[in-house]
Amino acid sequence: ELKVEQNPLFLSMQEGKNYTIYCNYSTTSDRLYWYRQDPGKSLESLFVLLSNGAVKQEGRLMASLDTKARLSTLHITAAVHDLSATYFCAVDRRGATNKLIFGTGTLLAVQP
Amino acid sequence: NAGVTQTPKFRILKIGQSMTLQCTQDMNHNYMYWYRQDPGMGLKLIYYSVGAGITDKGEVPNGYNVSRSTTEDFPLRLELAAPSQTSVYFCASTDTRLAGVQETQYFGPGTRLLVL
């Protein structure tokens, strides 16, 4: 059974600081997704990582994928308040079934 | 394009009542999904469809039914509502015939359901 774990579950940061969110998964996969969810809102796609070593960057967020370690990271650079949200990683089983297993999410609170 | 739309936005049901959550997408996506999100948790897949007339169970299908008669619509039916079905329900779609970033799932705004 594919399991997806994120840590930390809650992260309080000061503006301007850097931090990393980790996403570990239990079985082989080569497709990983990052989503953002604002309180009471739907999910917004951030990154799609489709191969080992993939790195994607958008603004202050950078995501990477290491399929051998079964690990993805979401790095936040010089955090700003607007990044406050819950971040989810989701993994598709190898073979691209297009059925995603979601992590429990990381609630990020950026304090001024 | 409106993307993925869901109705209603919020609903209160009594135990044992039934209802249908509506989901429509206008992007001609072949795959559609229903998820539920319990407070403070990630999403769990209820049912999905790979095309009109084809549906299959996800992780937590008990107490739900779906149908997919057209490409655009994918309603979720709750029969005999129970308090355990109190949750936020999200519909999503994707086009598996595209490559790269288009493979992400696009989510609707959600339906908040309270069963009392």
PDB file of C-alpha atoms in Angstrom:
ATOM      1  CA  GLU A   1       0.000   0.000   0.000  1.00  0.00           C
ATOM      2  CA  LEU A   2       1.331   3.380  -1.008  1.00  0.00           C
ATOM      3  CA  LYS A   3       1.695   5.795   1.886  1.00  0.00           C
ATOM      4  CA  VAL A   4       2.698   9.434   1.686  1.00  0.00           C
ATOM      5  CA  GLU A   5       4.088  11.282   4.687  1.00  0.00           C
ATOM      6  CA  GLN A   6       4.843  14.950   4.976  1.00  0.00           C
ATOM      7  CA  ASN A   7       6.833  16.746   7.612  1.00  0.00           C
ATOM      8  CA  PRO A   8       6.544  18.957   9.353  1.00  0.00           C
ATOM      9  CA  LEU A   9       2.761  18.997   9.727  1.00  0.00           C
ATOM     10  CA  PHE A  10       2.878  22.574  10.938  1.00  0.00           C
ATOM     11  CA  LEU A  11       5.500  25.188  10.225  1.00  0.00           C
ATOM     12  CA  SER A  12       5.637  28.681  11.650  1.00  0.00           C
ATOM     13  CA  MET A  13       8.193  30.861   9.898  1.00  0.00           C
ATOM     14  CA  GLN A  14       9.328  34.420  10.030  1.00  0.00           C
ATOM     15  CA  GLU A  15       9.297  36.467   6.892  1.00  0.00           C
ATOM     16  CA  GLY A  16      12.619  36.374   5.104  1.00  0.00           C
ATOM     17  CA  LYS A  17      13.625  32.949   6.387  1.00  0.00           C
ATOM     18  CA  ASN A  18      14.218  29.776   4.380  1.00  0.00           C
ATOM     19  CA  TYR A  19      12.750  26.363   5.073  1.00  0.00           C
ATOM     20  CA  THR A  20      12.073  22.986   3.504  1.00  0.00           C
ATOM     21  CA  ILE A  21       9.012  20.738   3.555  1.00  0.00           C
ATOM     22  CA  TYR A  22       9.637  17.027   3.066  1.00  0.00           C
ATOM     23  CA  CYS A  23       7.457  14.441   1.350  1.00  0.00           C
ATOM     24  CA  ASN A  24       8.326  10.759   1.721  1.00  0.00           C
ATOM     25  CA  TYR A  25       6.468   7.954  -0.005  1.00  0.00           C
ATOM     26  CA  SER A  26       6.577   4.243   0.573  1.00  0.00           C
ATOM     27  CA  THR A  27       6.608   2.550  -2.836  1.00  0.00           C
ATOM     28  CA  THR A  28       8.089   3.178  -6.234  1.00  0.00           C
ATOM     29  CA  SER A  29       6.673   6.128  -8.110  1.00  0.00           C
ATOM     30  CA  ASP A  30       7.943   8.536 -10.722  1.00  0.00           C
ATOM     31  CA  ARG A  31       5.174  11.089 -10.597  1.00  0.00           C
ATOM     32  CA  LEU A  32       4.826  13.585  -7.795  1.00  0.00           C
ATOM     33  CA  TYR A  33       2.650  16.658  -7.477  1.00  0.00           C
ATOM     34  CA  TRP A  34       2.614  19.643  -5.150  1.00  0.00           C
ATOM     35  CA  TYR A  35      -0.583  21.570  -4.430  1.00  0.00           C
ATOM     36  CA  ARG A  36      -1.411  24.626  -2.392  1.00  0.00           C
ATOM     37  CA  GLN A  37      -4.664  25.115  -0.482  1.00  0.00           C
ATOM     38  CA  ASP A  38      -5.727  28.403   1.100  1.00  0.00           C
ATOM     39  CA  PRO A  39      -8.160  28.203   4.053  1.00  0.00           C
ATOM     40  CA  GLY A  40     -11.640  27.269   2.885  1.00  0.00           C
ATOM     41  CA  LYS A  41     -10.527  27.112  -0.725  1.00  0.00           C
ATOM     42  CA  SER A  42      -9.813  24.507  -3.352  1.00  0.00           C
ATOM     43  CA  LEU A  43      -6.447  23.056  -4.352  1.00  0.00           C
ATOM     44  CA  GLU A  44      -4.155  24.871  -6.748  1.00  0.00           C
ATOM     45  CA  SER A  45      -1.475  23.013  -8.677  1.00  0.00           C
ATOM     46  CA  LEU A  46       2.073  24.208  -8.000  1.00  0.00           C
ATOM     47  CA  PHE A  47       4.437  21.660  -9.506  1.00  0.00           C
ATOM     48  CA  VAL A  48       4.412  18.430 -11.471  1.00  0.00           C
ATOM     49  CA  LEU A  49       7.582  16.335 -11.122  1.00  0.00           C
ATOM     50  CA  LEU A  50       7.789  13.494 -13.595  1.00  0.00           C
ATOM     51  CA  SER A  51      11.307  12.090 -13.375  1.00  0.00           C
ATOM     52  CA  ASN A  52      14.176  11.417 -11.025  1.00  0.00           C
ATOM     53  CA  GLY A  53      16.182  14.574 -10.418  1.00  0.00           C
ATOM     54  CA  ALA A  54      13.406  16.854 -11.635  1.00  0.00           C
ATOM     55  CA  VAL A  55      13.595  20.363 -10.223  1.00  0.00           C
ATOM     56  CA  LYS A  56      10.954  23.029 -10.748  1.00  0.00           C
ATOM     57  CA  GLN A  57      10.969  26.610  -9.488  1.00  0.00           C
ATOM     58  CA  GLU A  58       8.282  29.251  -9.322  1.00  0.00           C
ATOM     59  CA  GLY A  59       9.012  32.454  -7.455  1.00  0.00           C
ATOM     60  CA  ARG A  60      10.106  31.667  -3.909  1.00  0.00           C
ATOM     61  CA  LEU A  61       9.196  27.977  -4.166  1.00  0.00           C
ATOM     62  CA  MET A  62      11.390  25.217  -5.554  1.00  0.00           C
ATOM     63  CA  ALA A  63      10.450  21.541  -5.700  1.00  0.00           C
ATOM     64  CA  SER A  64      12.675  18.551  -6.361  1.00  0.00           C
ATOM     65  CA  LEU A  65      12.227  14.809  -6.725  1.00  0.00           C
ATOM     66  CA  ASP A  66      14.558  11.940  -5.819  1.00  0.00           C
ATOM     67  CA  THR A  67      12.818   8.740  -6.863  1.00  0.00           C
ATOM     68  CA  LYS A  68      15.593   6.517  -5.520  1.00  0.00           C
ATOM     69  CA  ALA A  69      15.193   7.971  -2.032  1.00  0.00           C
ATOM     70  CA  ARG A  70      11.394   8.230  -2.517  1.00  0.00           C
ATOM     71  CA  LEU A  71      11.625  11.834  -1.406  1.00  0.00           C
ATOM     72  CA  SER A  72      10.446  15.181  -2.663  1.00  0.00           C
ATOM     73  CA  THR A  73      11.238  18.532  -1.116  1.00  0.00           C
ATOM     74  CA  LEU A  74       9.521  21.897  -1.350  1.00  0.00           C
ATOM     75  CA  HIS A  75      11.986  24.641  -0.504  1.00  0.00           C
ATOM     76  CA  ILE A  76      10.817  28.085   0.488  1.00  0.00           C
ATOM     77  CA  THR A  77      13.210  30.972   0.002  1.00  0.00           C
ATOM     78  CA  ALA A  78      12.824  34.283   1.854  1.00  0.00           C
ATOM     79  CA  ALA A  79       9.276  33.550   2.947  1.00  0.00           C
ATOM     80  CA  VAL A  80       6.580  36.204   2.679  1.00  0.00           C
ATOM     81  CA  HIS A  81       3.155  36.301   4.333  1.00  0.00           C
ATOM     82  CA  ASP A  82       1.381  35.500   1.053  1.00  0.00           C
ATOM     83  CA  LEU A  83       2.895  32.016   1.136  1.00  0.00           C
ATOM     84  CA  SER A  84       0.835  31.125   4.215  1.00  0.00           C
ATOM     85  CA  ALA A  85      -1.298  28.128   3.192  1.00  0.00           C
ATOM     86  CA  THR A  86      -1.442  24.347   3.461  1.00  0.00           C
ATOM     87  CA  TYR A  87       0.849  22.501   1.060  1.00  0.00           C
ATOM     88  CA  PHE A  88       0.113  18.957  -0.078  1.00  0.00           C
ATOM     89  CA  CYS A  89       2.247  16.517  -1.956  1.00  0.00           C
ATOM     90  CA  ALA A  90       0.562  13.720  -3.885  1.00  0.00           C
ATOM     91  CA  VAL A  91       2.026  10.629  -5.479  1.00  0.00           C
ATOM     92  CA  ASP A  92       0.873   8.524  -8.382  1.00  0.00           C
ATOM     93  CA  ARG A  93       1.773   4.857  -8.326  1.00  0.00           C
ATOM     94  CA  ARG A  94       4.384   3.734 -10.818  1.00  0.00           C
ATOM     95  CA  GLY A  95       2.716   3.020 -14.100  1.00  0.00           C
ATOM     96  CA  ALA A  96       0.763   6.250 -14.115  1.00  0.00           C
ATOM     97  CA  THR A  97      -2.567   5.088 -12.860  1.00  0.00           C
ATOM     98  CA  ASN A  98      -3.531   8.753 -12.416  1.00  0.00           C
ATOM     99  CA  LYS A  99      -4.904   7.924  -8.995  1.00  0.00           C
ATOM    100  CA  LEU A 100      -3.200  10.164  -6.483  1.00  0.00           C
ATOM    101  CA  ILE A 101      -2.409   9.407  -2.869  1.00  0.00           C
ATOM    102  CA  PHE A 102      -2.176  12.633  -0.869  1.00  0.00           C
ATOM    103  CA  GLY A 103      -0.040  13.438   2.111  1.00  0.00           C
ATOM    104  CA  THR A 104      -1.693  14.939   5.190  1.00  0.00           C
ATOM    105  CA  GLY A 105      -0.434  18.392   4.334  1.00  0.00           C
ATOM    106  CA  THR A 106       1.887  20.977   5.877  1.00  0.00           C
ATOM    107  CA  LEU A 107       0.265  24.072   7.320  1.00  0.00           C
ATOM    108  CA  LEU A 108       2.627  26.976   6.743  1.00  0.00           C
ATOM    109  CA  ALA A 109       2.195  30.185   8.710  1.00  0.00           C
ATOM    110  CA  VAL A 110       4.537  33.022   7.808  1.00  0.00           C
ATOM    111  CA  GLN A 111       4.743  35.612  10.542  1.00  0.00           C
ATOM    112  CA  PRO A 112       5.776  39.230   9.889  1.00  0.00           C
TER     113      PRO A 112
ATOM    114  CA  ASN B   1     -13.475  28.265 -19.575  1.00  0.00           C
ATOM    115  CA  ALA B   2     -15.152  27.841 -16.218  1.00  0.00           C
ATOM    116  CA  GLY B   3     -12.933  24.848 -15.417  1.00  0.00           C
ATOM    117  CA  VAL B   4     -14.435  22.471 -12.835  1.00  0.00           C
ATOM    118  CA  THR B   5     -17.661  23.600 -11.212  1.00  0.00           C
ATOM    119  CA  GLN B   6     -19.506  22.015  -8.288  1.00  0.00           C
ATOM    120  CA  THR B   7     -22.928  22.482  -6.792  1.00  0.00           C
ATOM    121  CA  PRO B   8     -24.082  23.027  -4.139  1.00  0.00           C
ATOM    122  CA  LYS B   9     -21.407  24.916  -2.212  1.00  0.00           C
ATOM    123  CA  PHE B  10     -22.832  23.922   1.148  1.00  0.00           C
ATOM    124  CA  ARG B  11     -25.504  21.529   2.325  1.00  0.00           C
ATOM    125  CA  ILE B  12     -26.886  20.248   5.605  1.00  0.00           C
ATOM    126  CA  LEU B  13     -28.422  16.768   5.543  1.00  0.00           C
ATOM    127  CA  LYS B  14     -30.257  14.782   8.151  1.00  0.00           C
ATOM    128  CA  ILE B  15     -29.163  11.237   8.881  1.00  0.00           C
ATOM    129  CA  GLY B  16     -30.686   8.874   6.332  1.00  0.00           C
ATOM    130  CA  GLN B  17     -31.356  11.496   3.677  1.00  0.00           C
ATOM    131  CA  SER B  18     -29.920  11.231   0.185  1.00  0.00           C
ATOM    132  CA  MET B  19     -28.438  13.801  -2.146  1.00  0.00           C
ATOM    133  CA  THR B  20     -26.437  14.225  -5.325  1.00  0.00           C
ATOM    134  CA  LEU B  21     -23.353  16.397  -5.586  1.00  0.00           C
ATOM    135  CA  GLN B  22     -22.946  17.795  -9.061  1.00  0.00           C
ATOM    136  CA  CYS B  23     -19.657  18.207 -10.912  1.00  0.00           C
ATOM    137  CA  THR B  24     -19.112  19.581 -14.410  1.00  0.00           C
ATOM    138  CA  GLN B  25     -15.934  20.310 -16.340  1.00  0.00           C
ATOM    139  CA  ASP B  26     -15.672  22.164 -19.637  1.00  0.00           C
ATOM    140  CA  MET B  27     -12.080  21.274 -20.527  1.00  0.00           C
ATOM    141  CA  ASN B  28     -12.894  18.036 -22.383  1.00  0.00           C
ATOM    142  CA  HIS B  29     -10.856  16.085 -19.837  1.00  0.00           C
ATOM    143  CA  ASN B  30     -11.167  12.319 -19.998  1.00  0.00           C
ATOM    144  CA  TYR B  31     -10.497  11.504 -16.324  1.00  0.00           C
ATOM    145  CA  MET B  32     -12.651  12.759 -13.466  1.00  0.00           C
ATOM    146  CA  TYR B  33     -12.393  12.149  -9.728  1.00  0.00           C
ATOM    147  CA  TRP B  34     -14.243  12.595  -6.465  1.00  0.00           C
ATOM    148  CA  TYR B  35     -12.313  13.176  -3.256  1.00  0.00           C
ATOM    149  CA  ARG B  36     -13.291  13.876   0.323  1.00  0.00           C
ATOM    150  CA  GLN B  37     -11.250  15.964   2.722  1.00  0.00           C
ATOM    151  CA  ASP B  38     -11.812  15.611   6.434  1.00  0.00           C
ATOM    152  CA  PRO B  39     -10.676  18.433   8.751  1.00  0.00           C
ATOM    153  CA  GLY B  40      -6.907  18.746   8.955  1.00  0.00           C
ATOM    154  CA  MET B  41      -6.357  15.857   6.589  1.00  0.00           C
ATOM    155  CA  GLY B  42      -5.331  15.217   3.020  1.00  0.00           C
ATOM    156  CA  LEU B  43      -7.680  14.143   0.289  1.00  0.00           C
ATOM    157  CA  LYS B  44      -8.941  10.596  -0.130  1.00  0.00           C
ATOM    158  CA  LEU B  45     -10.190   9.256  -3.435  1.00  0.00           C
ATOM    159  CA  ILE B  46     -13.811   8.081  -3.435  1.00  0.00           C
ATOM    160  CA  TYR B  47     -14.452   7.194  -7.088  1.00  0.00           C
ATOM    161  CA  TYR B  48     -12.944   8.022 -10.429  1.00  0.00           C
ATOM    162  CA  SER B  49     -13.834   7.728 -14.096  1.00  0.00           C
ATOM    163  CA  VAL B  50     -11.573   7.259 -17.100  1.00  0.00           C
ATOM    164  CA  GLY B  51     -14.263   8.231 -19.589  1.00  0.00           C
ATOM    165  CA  ALA B  52     -17.977   8.309 -20.231  1.00  0.00           C
ATOM    166  CA  GLY B  53     -19.591   5.089 -19.076  1.00  0.00           C
ATOM    167  CA  ILE B  54     -16.575   3.875 -17.092  1.00  0.00           C
ATOM    168  CA  THR B  55     -16.187   4.302 -13.340  1.00  0.00           C
ATOM    169  CA  ASP B  56     -14.166   2.596 -10.630  1.00  0.00           C
ATOM    170  CA  LYS B  57     -13.747   2.651  -6.874  1.00  0.00           C
ATOM    171  CA  GLY B  58     -11.073   4.601  -5.053  1.00  0.00           C
ATOM    172  CA  GLU B  59      -9.854   4.295  -1.463  1.00  0.00           C
ATOM    173  CA  VAL B  60     -13.138   5.094   0.354  1.00  0.00           C
ATOM    174  CA  PRO B  61     -16.141   4.235  -1.873  1.00  0.00           C
ATOM    175  CA  ASN B  62     -18.552   2.872   0.752  1.00  0.00           C
ATOM    176  CA  GLY B  63     -21.764   4.855   1.023  1.00  0.00           C
ATOM    177  CA  TYR B  64     -21.347   6.547  -2.364  1.00  0.00           C
ATOM    178  CA  ASN B  65     -22.269   5.924  -5.973  1.00  0.00           C
ATOM    179  CA  VAL B  66     -21.274   7.617  -9.212  1.00  0.00           C
ATOM    180  CA  SER B  67     -22.197   7.645 -12.863  1.00  0.00           C
ATOM    181  CA  ARG B  68     -20.616   9.209 -15.930  1.00  0.00           C
ATOM    182  CA  SER B  69     -23.014   9.451 -18.844  1.00  0.00           C
ATOM    183  CA  THR B  70     -21.189  12.340 -20.543  1.00  0.00           C
ATOM    184  CA  THR B  71     -17.608  13.593 -20.710  1.00  0.00           C
ATOM    185  CA  GLU B  72     -18.549  16.760 -18.852  1.00  0.00           C
ATOM    186  CA  ASP B  73     -20.571  15.516 -15.876  1.00  0.00           C
ATOM    187  CA  PHE B  74     -19.659  13.270 -12.976  1.00  0.00           C
ATOM    188  CA  PRO B  75     -22.274  13.341 -10.189  1.00  0.00           C
ATOM    189  CA  LEU B  76     -21.679  11.759  -6.783  1.00  0.00           C
ATOM    190  CA  ARG B  77     -24.668  10.210  -5.041  1.00  0.00           C
ATOM    191  CA  LEU B  78     -24.910   9.799  -1.274  1.00  0.00           C
ATOM    192  CA  GLU B  79     -27.509   7.293  -0.168  1.00  0.00           C
ATOM    193  CA  LEU B  80     -28.587   7.153   3.478  1.00  0.00           C
ATOM    194  CA  ALA B  81     -26.321   9.937   4.740  1.00  0.00           C
ATOM    195  CA  ALA B  82     -24.370   9.274   7.936  1.00  0.00           C
ATOM    196  CA  PRO B  83     -22.463  11.663  10.253  1.00  0.00           C
ATOM    197  CA  SER B  84     -19.213  10.023   9.074  1.00  0.00           C
ATOM    198  CA  GLN B  85     -19.877  11.535   5.656  1.00  0.00           C
ATOM    199  CA  THR B  86     -19.537  15.054   7.016  1.00  0.00           C
ATOM    200  CA  SER B  87     -16.669  16.384   4.966  1.00  0.00           C
ATOM    201  CA  VAL B  88     -15.632  18.656   2.126  1.00  0.00           C
ATOM    202  CA  TYR B  89     -16.022  17.015  -1.267  1.00  0.00           C
ATOM    203  CA  PHE B  90     -13.836  17.969  -4.197  1.00  0.00           C
ATOM    204  CA  CYS B  91     -14.289  17.025  -7.804  1.00  0.00           C
ATOM    205  CA  ALA B  92     -11.248  17.060 -10.083  1.00  0.00           C
ATOM    206  CA  SER B  93     -10.393  16.336 -13.684  1.00  0.00           C
ATOM    207  CA  THR B  94      -7.355  15.776 -15.865  1.00  0.00           C
ATOM    208  CA  ASP B  95      -6.509  14.938 -19.424  1.00  0.00           C
ATOM    209  CA  THR B  96      -4.221  11.920 -19.581  1.00  0.00           C
ATOM    210  CA  ARG B  97      -3.716  12.384 -23.308  1.00  0.00           C
ATOM    211  CA  LEU B  98      -1.562  15.454 -22.686  1.00  0.00           C
ATOM    212  CA  ALA B  99       2.043  15.428 -21.538  1.00  0.00           C
ATOM    213  CA  GLY B 100       3.976  17.324 -18.924  1.00  0.00           C
ATOM    214  CA  VAL B 101       2.405  19.882 -16.636  1.00  0.00           C
ATOM    215  CA  GLN B 102      -0.997  19.414 -18.179  1.00  0.00           C
ATOM    216  CA  GLU B 103      -1.174  16.096 -16.374  1.00  0.00           C
ATOM    217  CA  THR B 104      -2.007  17.777 -13.103  1.00  0.00           C
ATOM    218  CA  GLN B 105      -5.516  17.457 -11.725  1.00  0.00           C
ATOM    219  CA  TYR B 106      -7.719  20.531 -11.760  1.00  0.00           C
ATOM    220  CA  PHE B 107      -9.981  20.876  -8.756  1.00  0.00           C
ATOM    221  CA  GLY B 108     -13.419  22.349  -8.295  1.00  0.00           C
ATOM    222  CA  PRO B 109     -14.271  24.753  -5.444  1.00  0.00           C
ATOM    223  CA  GLY B 110     -15.666  22.009  -3.214  1.00  0.00           C
ATOM    224  CA  THR B 111     -18.958  21.156  -1.546  1.00  0.00           C
ATOM    225  CA  ARG B 112     -19.147  21.370   2.227  1.00  0.00           C
ATOM    226  CA  LEU B 113     -21.511  18.735   3.611  1.00  0.00           C
ATOM    227  CA  LEU B 114     -22.740  18.501   7.172  1.00  0.00           C
ATOM    228  CA  VAL B 115     -24.755  15.450   8.235  1.00  0.00           C
ATOM    229  CA  LEU B 116     -26.665  15.846  11.478  1.00  0.00           C
TER     230      LEU B 116
END
